PDB file of C-alpha atoms and ligand atoms in Angstrom:
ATOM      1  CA  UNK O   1       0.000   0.000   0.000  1.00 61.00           C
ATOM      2  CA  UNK O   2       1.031   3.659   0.086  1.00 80.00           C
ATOM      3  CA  UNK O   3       3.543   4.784   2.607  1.00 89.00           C
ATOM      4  CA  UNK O   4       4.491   8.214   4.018  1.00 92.00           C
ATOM      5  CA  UNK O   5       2.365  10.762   1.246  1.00 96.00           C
ATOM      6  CA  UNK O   6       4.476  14.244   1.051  1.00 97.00           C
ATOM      7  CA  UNK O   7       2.149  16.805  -0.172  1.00 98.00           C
ATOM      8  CA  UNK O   8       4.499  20.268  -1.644  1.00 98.00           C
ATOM      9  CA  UNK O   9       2.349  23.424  -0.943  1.00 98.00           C
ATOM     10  CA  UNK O  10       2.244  27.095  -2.726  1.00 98.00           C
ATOM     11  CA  UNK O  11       0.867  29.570  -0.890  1.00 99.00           C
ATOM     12  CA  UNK O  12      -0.441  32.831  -2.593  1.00 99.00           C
ATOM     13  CA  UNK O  13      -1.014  35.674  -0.151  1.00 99.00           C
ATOM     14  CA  UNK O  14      -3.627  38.338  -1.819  1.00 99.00           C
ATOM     15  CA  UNK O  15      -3.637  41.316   0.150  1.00 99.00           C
ATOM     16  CA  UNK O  16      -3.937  45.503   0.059  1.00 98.00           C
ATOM     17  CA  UNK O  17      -0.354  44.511   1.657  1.00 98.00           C
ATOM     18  CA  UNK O  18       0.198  41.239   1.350  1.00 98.00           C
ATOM     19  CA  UNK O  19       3.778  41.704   3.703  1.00 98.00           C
ATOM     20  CA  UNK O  20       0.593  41.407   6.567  1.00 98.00           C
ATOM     21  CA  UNK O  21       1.049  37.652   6.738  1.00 98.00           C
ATOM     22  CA  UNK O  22       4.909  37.254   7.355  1.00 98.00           C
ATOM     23  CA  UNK O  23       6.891  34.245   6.513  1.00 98.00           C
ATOM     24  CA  UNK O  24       6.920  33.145  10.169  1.00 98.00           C
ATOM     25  CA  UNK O  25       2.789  32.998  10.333  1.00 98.00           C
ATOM     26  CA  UNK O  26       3.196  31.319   6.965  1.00 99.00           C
ATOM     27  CA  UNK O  27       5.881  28.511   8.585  1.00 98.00           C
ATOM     28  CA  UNK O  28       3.961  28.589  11.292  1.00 99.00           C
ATOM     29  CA  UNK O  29       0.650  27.106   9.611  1.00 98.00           C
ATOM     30  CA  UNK O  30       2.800  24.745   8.175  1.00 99.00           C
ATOM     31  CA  UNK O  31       4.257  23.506  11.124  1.00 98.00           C
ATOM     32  CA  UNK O  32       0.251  23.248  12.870  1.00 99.00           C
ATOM     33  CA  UNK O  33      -0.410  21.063   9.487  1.00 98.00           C
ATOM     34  CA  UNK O  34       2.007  18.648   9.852  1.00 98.00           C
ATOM     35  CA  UNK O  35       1.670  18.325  13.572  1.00 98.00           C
ATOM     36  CA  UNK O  36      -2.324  18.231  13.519  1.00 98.00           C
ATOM     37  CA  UNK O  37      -1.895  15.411  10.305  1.00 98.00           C
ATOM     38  CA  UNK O  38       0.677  13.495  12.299  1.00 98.00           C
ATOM     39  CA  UNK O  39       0.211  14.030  16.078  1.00 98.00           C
ATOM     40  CA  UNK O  40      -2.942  11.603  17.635  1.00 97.00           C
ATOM     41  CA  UNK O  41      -3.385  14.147  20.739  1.00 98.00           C
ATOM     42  CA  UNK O  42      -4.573  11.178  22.836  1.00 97.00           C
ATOM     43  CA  UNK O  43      -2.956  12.968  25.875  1.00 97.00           C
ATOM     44  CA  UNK O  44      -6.006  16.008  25.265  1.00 98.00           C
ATOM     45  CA  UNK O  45      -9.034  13.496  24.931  1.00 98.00           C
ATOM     46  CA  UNK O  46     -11.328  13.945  28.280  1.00 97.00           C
ATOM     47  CA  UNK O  47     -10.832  10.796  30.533  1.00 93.00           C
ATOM     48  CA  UNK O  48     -13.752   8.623  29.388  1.00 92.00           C
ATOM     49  CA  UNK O  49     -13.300   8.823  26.123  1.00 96.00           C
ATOM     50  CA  UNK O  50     -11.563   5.614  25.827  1.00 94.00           C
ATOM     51  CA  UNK O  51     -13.023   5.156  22.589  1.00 92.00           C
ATOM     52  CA  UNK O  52     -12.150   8.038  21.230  1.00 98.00           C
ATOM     53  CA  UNK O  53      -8.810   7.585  22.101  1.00 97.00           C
ATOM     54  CA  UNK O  54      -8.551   4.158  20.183  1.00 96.00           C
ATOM     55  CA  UNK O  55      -9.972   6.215  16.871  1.00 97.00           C
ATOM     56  CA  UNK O  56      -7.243   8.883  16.874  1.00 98.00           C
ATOM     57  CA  UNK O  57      -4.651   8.774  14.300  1.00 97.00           C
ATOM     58  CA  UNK O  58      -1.698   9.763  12.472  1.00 98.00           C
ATOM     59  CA  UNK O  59      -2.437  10.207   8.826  1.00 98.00           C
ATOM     60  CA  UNK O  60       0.719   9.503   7.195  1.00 97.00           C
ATOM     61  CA  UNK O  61       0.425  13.156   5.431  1.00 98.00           C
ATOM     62  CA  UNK O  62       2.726  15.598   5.905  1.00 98.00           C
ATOM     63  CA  UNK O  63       2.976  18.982   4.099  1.00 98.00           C
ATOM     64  CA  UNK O  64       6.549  20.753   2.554  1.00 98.00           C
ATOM     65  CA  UNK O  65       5.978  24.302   1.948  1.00 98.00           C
ATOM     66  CA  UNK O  66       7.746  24.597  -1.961  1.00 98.00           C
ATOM     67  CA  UNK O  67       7.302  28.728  -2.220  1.00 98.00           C
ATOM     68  CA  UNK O  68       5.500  31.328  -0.824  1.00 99.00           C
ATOM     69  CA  UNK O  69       4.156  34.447  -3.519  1.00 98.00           C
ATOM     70  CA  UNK O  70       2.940  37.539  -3.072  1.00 99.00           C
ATOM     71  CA  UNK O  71       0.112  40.013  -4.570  1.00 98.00           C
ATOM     72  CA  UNK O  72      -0.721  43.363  -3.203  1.00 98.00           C
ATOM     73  CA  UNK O  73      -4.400  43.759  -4.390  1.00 99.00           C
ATOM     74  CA  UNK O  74      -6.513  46.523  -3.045  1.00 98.00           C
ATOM     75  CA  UNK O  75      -9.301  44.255  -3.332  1.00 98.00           C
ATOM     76  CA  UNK O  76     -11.291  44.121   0.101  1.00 97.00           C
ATOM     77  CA  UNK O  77     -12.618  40.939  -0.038  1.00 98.00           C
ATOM     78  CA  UNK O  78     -13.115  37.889  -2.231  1.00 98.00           C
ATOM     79  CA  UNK O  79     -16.082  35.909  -1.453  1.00 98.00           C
ATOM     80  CA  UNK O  80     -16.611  32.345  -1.728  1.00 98.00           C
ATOM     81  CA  UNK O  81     -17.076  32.350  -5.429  1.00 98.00           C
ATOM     82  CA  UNK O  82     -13.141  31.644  -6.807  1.00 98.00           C
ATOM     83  CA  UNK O  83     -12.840  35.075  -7.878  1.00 98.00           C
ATOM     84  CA  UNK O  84      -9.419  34.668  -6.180  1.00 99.00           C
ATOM     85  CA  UNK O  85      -8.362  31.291  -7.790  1.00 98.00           C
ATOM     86  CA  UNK O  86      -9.206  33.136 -11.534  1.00 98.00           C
ATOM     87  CA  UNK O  87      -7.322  36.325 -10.138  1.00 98.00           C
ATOM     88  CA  UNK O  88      -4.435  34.429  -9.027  1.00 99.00           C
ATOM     89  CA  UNK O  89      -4.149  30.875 -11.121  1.00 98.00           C
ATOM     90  CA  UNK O  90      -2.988  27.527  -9.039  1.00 98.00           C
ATOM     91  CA  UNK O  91       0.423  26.640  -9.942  1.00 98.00           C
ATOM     92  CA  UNK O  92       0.586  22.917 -11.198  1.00 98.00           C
ATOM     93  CA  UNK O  93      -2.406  21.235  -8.883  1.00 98.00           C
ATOM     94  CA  UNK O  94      -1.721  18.234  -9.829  1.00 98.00           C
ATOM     95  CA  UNK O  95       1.336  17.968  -8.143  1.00 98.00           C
ATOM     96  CA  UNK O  96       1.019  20.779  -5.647  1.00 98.00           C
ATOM     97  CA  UNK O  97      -1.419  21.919  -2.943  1.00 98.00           C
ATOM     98  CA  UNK O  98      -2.724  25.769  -3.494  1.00 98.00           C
ATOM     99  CA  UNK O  99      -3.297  28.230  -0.369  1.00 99.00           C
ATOM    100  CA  UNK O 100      -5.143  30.865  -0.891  1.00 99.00           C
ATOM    101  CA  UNK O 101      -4.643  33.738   1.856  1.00 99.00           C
ATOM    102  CA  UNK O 102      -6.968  37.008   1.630  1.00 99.00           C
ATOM    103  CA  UNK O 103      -9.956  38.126   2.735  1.00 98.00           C
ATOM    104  CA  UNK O 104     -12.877  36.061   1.813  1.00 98.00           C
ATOM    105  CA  UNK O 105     -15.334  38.001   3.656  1.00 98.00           C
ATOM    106  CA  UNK O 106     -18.968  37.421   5.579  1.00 97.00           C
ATOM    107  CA  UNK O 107     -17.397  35.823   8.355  1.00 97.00           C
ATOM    108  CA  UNK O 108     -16.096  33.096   6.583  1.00 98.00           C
ATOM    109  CA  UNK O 109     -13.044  31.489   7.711  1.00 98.00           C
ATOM    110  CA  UNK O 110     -12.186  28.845   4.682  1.00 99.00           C
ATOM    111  CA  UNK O 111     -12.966  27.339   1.960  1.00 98.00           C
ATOM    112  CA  UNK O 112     -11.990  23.917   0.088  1.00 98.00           C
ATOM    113  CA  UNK O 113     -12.603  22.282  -3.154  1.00 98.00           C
ATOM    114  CA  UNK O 114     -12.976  18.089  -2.553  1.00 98.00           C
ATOM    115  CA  UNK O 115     -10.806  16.030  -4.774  1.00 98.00           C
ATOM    116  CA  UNK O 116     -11.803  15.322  -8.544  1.00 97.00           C
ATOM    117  CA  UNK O 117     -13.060  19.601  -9.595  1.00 98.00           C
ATOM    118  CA  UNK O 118     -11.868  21.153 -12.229  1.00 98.00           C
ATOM    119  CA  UNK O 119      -8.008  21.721 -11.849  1.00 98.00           C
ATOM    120  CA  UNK O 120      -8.124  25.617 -12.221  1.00 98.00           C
ATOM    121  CA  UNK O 121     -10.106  26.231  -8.766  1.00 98.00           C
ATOM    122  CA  UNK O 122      -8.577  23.207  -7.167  1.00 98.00           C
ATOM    123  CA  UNK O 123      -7.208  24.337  -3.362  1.00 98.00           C
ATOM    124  CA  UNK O 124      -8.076  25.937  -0.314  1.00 99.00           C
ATOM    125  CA  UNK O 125      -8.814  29.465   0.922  1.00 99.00           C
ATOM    126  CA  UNK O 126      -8.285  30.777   4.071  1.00 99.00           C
ATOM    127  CA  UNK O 127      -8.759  33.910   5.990  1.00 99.00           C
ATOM    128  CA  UNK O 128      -5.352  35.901   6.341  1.00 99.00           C
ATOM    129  CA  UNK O 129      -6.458  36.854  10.001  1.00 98.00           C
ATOM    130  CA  UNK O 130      -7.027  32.504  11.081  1.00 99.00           C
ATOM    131  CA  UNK O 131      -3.343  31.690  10.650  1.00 99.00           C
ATOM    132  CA  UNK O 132      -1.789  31.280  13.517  1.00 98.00           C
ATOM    133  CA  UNK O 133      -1.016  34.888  15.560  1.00 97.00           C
ATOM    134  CA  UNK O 134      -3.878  36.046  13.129  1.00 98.00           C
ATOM    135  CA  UNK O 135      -6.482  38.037  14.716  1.00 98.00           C
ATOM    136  CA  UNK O 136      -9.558  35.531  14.218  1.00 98.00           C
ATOM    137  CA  UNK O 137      -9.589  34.468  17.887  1.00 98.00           C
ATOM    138  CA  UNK O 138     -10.681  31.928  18.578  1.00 98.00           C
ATOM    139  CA  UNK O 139      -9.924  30.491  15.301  1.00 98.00           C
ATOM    140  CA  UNK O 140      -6.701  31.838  14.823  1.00 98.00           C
ATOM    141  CA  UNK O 141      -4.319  28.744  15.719  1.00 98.00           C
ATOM    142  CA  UNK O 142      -4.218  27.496  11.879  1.00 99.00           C
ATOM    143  CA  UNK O 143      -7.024  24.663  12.518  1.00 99.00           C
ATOM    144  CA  UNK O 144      -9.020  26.239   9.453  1.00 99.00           C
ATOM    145  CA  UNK O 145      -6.428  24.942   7.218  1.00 99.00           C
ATOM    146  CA  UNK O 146      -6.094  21.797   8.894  1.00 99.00           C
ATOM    147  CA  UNK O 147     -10.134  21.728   8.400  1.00 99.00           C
ATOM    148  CA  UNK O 148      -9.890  22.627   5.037  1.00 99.00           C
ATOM    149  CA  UNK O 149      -7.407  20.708   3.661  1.00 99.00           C
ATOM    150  CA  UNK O 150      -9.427  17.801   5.441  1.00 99.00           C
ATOM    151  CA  UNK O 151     -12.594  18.582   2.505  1.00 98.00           C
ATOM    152  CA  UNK O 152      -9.538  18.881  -0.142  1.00 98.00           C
ATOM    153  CA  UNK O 153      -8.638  15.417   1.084  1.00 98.00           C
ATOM    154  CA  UNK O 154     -12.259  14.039   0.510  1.00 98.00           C
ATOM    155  CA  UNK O 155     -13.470  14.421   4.356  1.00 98.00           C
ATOM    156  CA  UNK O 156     -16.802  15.491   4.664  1.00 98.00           C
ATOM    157  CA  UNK O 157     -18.170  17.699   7.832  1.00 97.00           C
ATOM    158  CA  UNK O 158     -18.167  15.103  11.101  1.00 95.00           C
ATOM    159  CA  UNK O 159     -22.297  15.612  11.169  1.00 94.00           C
ATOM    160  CA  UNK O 160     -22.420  14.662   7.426  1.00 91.00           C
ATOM    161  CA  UNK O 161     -24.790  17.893   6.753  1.00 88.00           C
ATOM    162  CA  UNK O 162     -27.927  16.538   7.837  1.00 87.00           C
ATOM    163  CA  UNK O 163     -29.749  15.228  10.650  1.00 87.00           C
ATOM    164  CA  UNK O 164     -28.920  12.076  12.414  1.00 91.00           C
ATOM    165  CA  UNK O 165     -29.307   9.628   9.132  1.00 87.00           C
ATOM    166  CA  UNK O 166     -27.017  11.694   7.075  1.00 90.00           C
ATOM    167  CA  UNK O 167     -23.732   9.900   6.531  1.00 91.00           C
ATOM    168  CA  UNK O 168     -19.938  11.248   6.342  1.00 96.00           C
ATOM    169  CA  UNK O 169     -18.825   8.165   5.186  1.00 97.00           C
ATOM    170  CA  UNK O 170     -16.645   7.358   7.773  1.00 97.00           C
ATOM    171  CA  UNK O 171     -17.719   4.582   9.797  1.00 96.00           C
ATOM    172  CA  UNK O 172     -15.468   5.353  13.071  1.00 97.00           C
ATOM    173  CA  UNK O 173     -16.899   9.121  13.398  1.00 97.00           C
ATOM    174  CA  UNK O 174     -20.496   9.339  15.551  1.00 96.00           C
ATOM    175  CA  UNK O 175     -23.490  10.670  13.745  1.00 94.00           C
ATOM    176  CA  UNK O 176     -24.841  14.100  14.672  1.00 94.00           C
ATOM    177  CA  UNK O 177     -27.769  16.396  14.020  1.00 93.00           C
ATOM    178  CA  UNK O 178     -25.583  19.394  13.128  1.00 95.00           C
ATOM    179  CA  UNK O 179     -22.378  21.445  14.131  1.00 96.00           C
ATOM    180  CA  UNK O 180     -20.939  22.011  17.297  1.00 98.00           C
ATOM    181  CA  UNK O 181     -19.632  25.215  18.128  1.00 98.00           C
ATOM    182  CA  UNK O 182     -17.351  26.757  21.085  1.00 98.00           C
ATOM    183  CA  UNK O 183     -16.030  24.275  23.618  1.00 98.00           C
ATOM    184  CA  UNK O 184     -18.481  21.691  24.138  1.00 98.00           C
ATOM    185  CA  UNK O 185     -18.164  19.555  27.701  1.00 97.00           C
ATOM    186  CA  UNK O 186     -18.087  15.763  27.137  1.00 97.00           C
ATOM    187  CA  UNK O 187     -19.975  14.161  26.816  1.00 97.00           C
ATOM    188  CA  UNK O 188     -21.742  15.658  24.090  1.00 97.00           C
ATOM    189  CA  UNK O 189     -25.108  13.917  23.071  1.00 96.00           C
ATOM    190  CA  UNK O 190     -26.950  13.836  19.865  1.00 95.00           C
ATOM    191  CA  UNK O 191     -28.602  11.486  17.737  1.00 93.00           C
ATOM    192  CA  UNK O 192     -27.984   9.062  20.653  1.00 94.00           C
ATOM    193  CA  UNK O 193     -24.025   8.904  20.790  1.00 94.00           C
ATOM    194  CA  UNK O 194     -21.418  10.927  21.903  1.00 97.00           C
ATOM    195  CA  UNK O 195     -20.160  13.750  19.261  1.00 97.00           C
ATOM    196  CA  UNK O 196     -16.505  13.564  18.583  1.00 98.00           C
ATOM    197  CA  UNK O 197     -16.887  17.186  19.343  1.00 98.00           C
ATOM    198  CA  UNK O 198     -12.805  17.206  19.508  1.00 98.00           C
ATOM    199  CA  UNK O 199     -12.528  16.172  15.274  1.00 98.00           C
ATOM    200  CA  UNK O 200     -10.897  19.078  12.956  1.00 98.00           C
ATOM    201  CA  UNK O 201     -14.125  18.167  10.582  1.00 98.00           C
ATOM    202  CA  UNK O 202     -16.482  19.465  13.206  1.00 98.00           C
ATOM    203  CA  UNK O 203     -17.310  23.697  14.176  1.00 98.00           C
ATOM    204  CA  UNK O 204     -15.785  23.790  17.644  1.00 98.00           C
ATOM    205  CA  UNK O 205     -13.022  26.336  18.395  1.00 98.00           C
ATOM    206  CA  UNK O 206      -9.374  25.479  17.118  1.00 98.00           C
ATOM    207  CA  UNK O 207      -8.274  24.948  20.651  1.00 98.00           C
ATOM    208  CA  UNK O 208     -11.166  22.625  21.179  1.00 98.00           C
ATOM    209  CA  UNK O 209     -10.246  20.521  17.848  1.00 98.00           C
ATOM    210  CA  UNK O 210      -7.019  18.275  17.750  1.00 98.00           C
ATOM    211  CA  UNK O 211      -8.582  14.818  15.899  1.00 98.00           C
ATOM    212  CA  UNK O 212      -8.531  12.496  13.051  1.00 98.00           C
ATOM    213  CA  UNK O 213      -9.782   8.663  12.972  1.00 98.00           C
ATOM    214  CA  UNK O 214      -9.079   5.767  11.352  1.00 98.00           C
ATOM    215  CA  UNK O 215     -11.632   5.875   9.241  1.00 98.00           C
ATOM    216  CA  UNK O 216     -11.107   9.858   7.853  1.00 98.00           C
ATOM    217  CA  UNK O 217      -6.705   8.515   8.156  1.00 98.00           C
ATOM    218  CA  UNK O 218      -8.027   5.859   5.334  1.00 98.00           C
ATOM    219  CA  UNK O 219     -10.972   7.777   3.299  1.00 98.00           C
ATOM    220  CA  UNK O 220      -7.946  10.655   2.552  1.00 98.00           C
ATOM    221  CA  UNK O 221      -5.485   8.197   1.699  1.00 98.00           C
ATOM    222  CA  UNK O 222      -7.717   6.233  -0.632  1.00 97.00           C
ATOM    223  CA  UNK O 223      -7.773   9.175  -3.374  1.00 98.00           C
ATOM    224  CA  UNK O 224      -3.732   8.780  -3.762  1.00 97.00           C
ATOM    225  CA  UNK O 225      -4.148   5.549  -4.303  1.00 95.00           C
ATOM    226  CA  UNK O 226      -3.955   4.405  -8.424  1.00 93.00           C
ATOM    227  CA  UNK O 227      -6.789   6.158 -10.581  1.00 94.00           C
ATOM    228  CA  UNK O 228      -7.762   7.750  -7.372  1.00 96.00           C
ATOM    229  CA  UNK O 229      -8.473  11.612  -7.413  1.00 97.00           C
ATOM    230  CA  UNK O 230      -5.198  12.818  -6.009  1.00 97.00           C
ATOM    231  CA  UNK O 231      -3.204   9.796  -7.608  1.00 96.00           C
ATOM    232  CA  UNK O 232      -0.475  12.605  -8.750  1.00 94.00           C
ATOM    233  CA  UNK O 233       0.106  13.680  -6.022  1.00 93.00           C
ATOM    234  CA  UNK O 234       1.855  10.588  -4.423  1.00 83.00           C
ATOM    235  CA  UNK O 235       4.628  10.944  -6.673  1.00 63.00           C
TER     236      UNK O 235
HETATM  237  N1  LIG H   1     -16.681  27.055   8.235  1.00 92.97           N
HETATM  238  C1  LIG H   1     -15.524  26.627   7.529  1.00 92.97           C
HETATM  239  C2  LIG H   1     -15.828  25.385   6.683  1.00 92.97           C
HETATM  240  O1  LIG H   1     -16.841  24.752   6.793  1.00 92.97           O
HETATM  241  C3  LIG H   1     -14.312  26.436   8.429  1.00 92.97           C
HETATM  242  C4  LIG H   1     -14.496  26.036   9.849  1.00 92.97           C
HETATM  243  C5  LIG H   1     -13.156  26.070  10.564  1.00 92.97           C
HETATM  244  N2  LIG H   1     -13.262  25.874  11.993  1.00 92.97           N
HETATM  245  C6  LIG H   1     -12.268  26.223  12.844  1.00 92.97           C
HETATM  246  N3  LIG H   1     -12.356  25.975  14.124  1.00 92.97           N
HETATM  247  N4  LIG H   1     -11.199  26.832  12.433  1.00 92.97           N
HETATM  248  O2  LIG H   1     -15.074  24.983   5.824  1.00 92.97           O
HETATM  249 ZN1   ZN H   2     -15.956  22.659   6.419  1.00 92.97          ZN
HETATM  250 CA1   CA H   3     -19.626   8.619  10.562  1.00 92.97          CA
END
């Protein structure tokens, strides 16, 4: 099967001033990538949450950051639309990840495009202000991007958009009715088990997220596998 997957990332900062988001925030977010894709964080899970703690994973993704590029654009914000992505083309997504860093606007803290779109809008977007030392408190330790690049890895939200029947398609993640938000206590009850409240693909607060299972660990990998989505990609 696959081993260790590298992923090499651009990163295109679009901003009045785009020197706003400094290379140390920049190697910063990398750094929170690799350790939130590689680090279980069994040592955070409240005691009782034995299962939870038998779920948590390393992924076997890391990230390399390849360059860094700049764009001073007076635009004030960019929506949710890709107006960005057109403005400022990826750079060979088949082989590379794409950041987008600007501001999106409306409160909206990222954006991601699953595996298997068209190759000119394929990447994330994040809010300049959620990397980490950004002003987005409390989402402003880098956990959008880990979010994020979760959906451009094929993982759908932890409460699988619907009510309680509504699947992620991850058998190792509990069903939910909907988002959590803040810091939930645990346990955390809905649709009659325990939310993984604690799982980057739910709504909590990035200090109140530090997850991945099994299950999302072998959904992601699946798409690098041969004449999967991201098969490219695994060099
Ligand atoms: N709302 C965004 C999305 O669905 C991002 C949520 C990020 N959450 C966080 N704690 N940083 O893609
Ligand atoms: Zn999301
Ligand atoms: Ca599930």
């Amino acid at each position: 099967g696959l081993g260790a997957i590298n992923i090499p990332v651009y990163v295109h900062i679009v901003l009045p001033n785009a020197n706003d988001v400094t290379n140390s925030q920049v190697q910063a977010q990398m750094n929170v990538l690799n350790d939130d894709f590689s680090n279980p964080n069994t040592n955070q899970l409240p005691s009782g949450a034995t299962n939870f703690v038998n779920d948590a994973t390393n992924t076997g993704i890391t990230f390399t950051l390849a360059n860094t590029f700049r764009y001073n654009d007076s635009r004030s914000s960019w929506g949710t639309n890709d107006a960005v992505k057109s403005a400022y083309p990826p750079i060979t997504p088949s082989t590379h990840m794409n950041v987008w860093v600007c501001n999106i606007g409306n409160g909206i803290l990222g954006y991601a495009q699953f595996p298997g779109g068209n190759a000119s809008t394929d990447g994330i977007v994040l809010l300049y202000s959620s990397l980490p030392g950004g002003s987005a408190s409390p989402y402003n330790l880098g956990r959008t991007a880990t979010h994020e690049v979760g959906h451009y890895l094929n993982l759908r939200h932890i409460w699988g958009d619907g009510r309680c029947r509504q699947d992620d398609f991850v058998a190792d993640t509990p069903t939910s009715d909907g988002a959590n938000y803040g810091c939930p206590s645990y346990p955390t009850v809905n649709c009659q088990t325990t939310d993984m409240t604690m799982n980057y693909m739910d709504y909590t607060n990035d200090a109140c997220m530090y997850m991945f299972t099994d299950g999302q660990r072998n959904r992601m990998r699946a798409i690098f596998a041969s004449g999967g989505p991201r098969a490219t990609m695994a060099g």
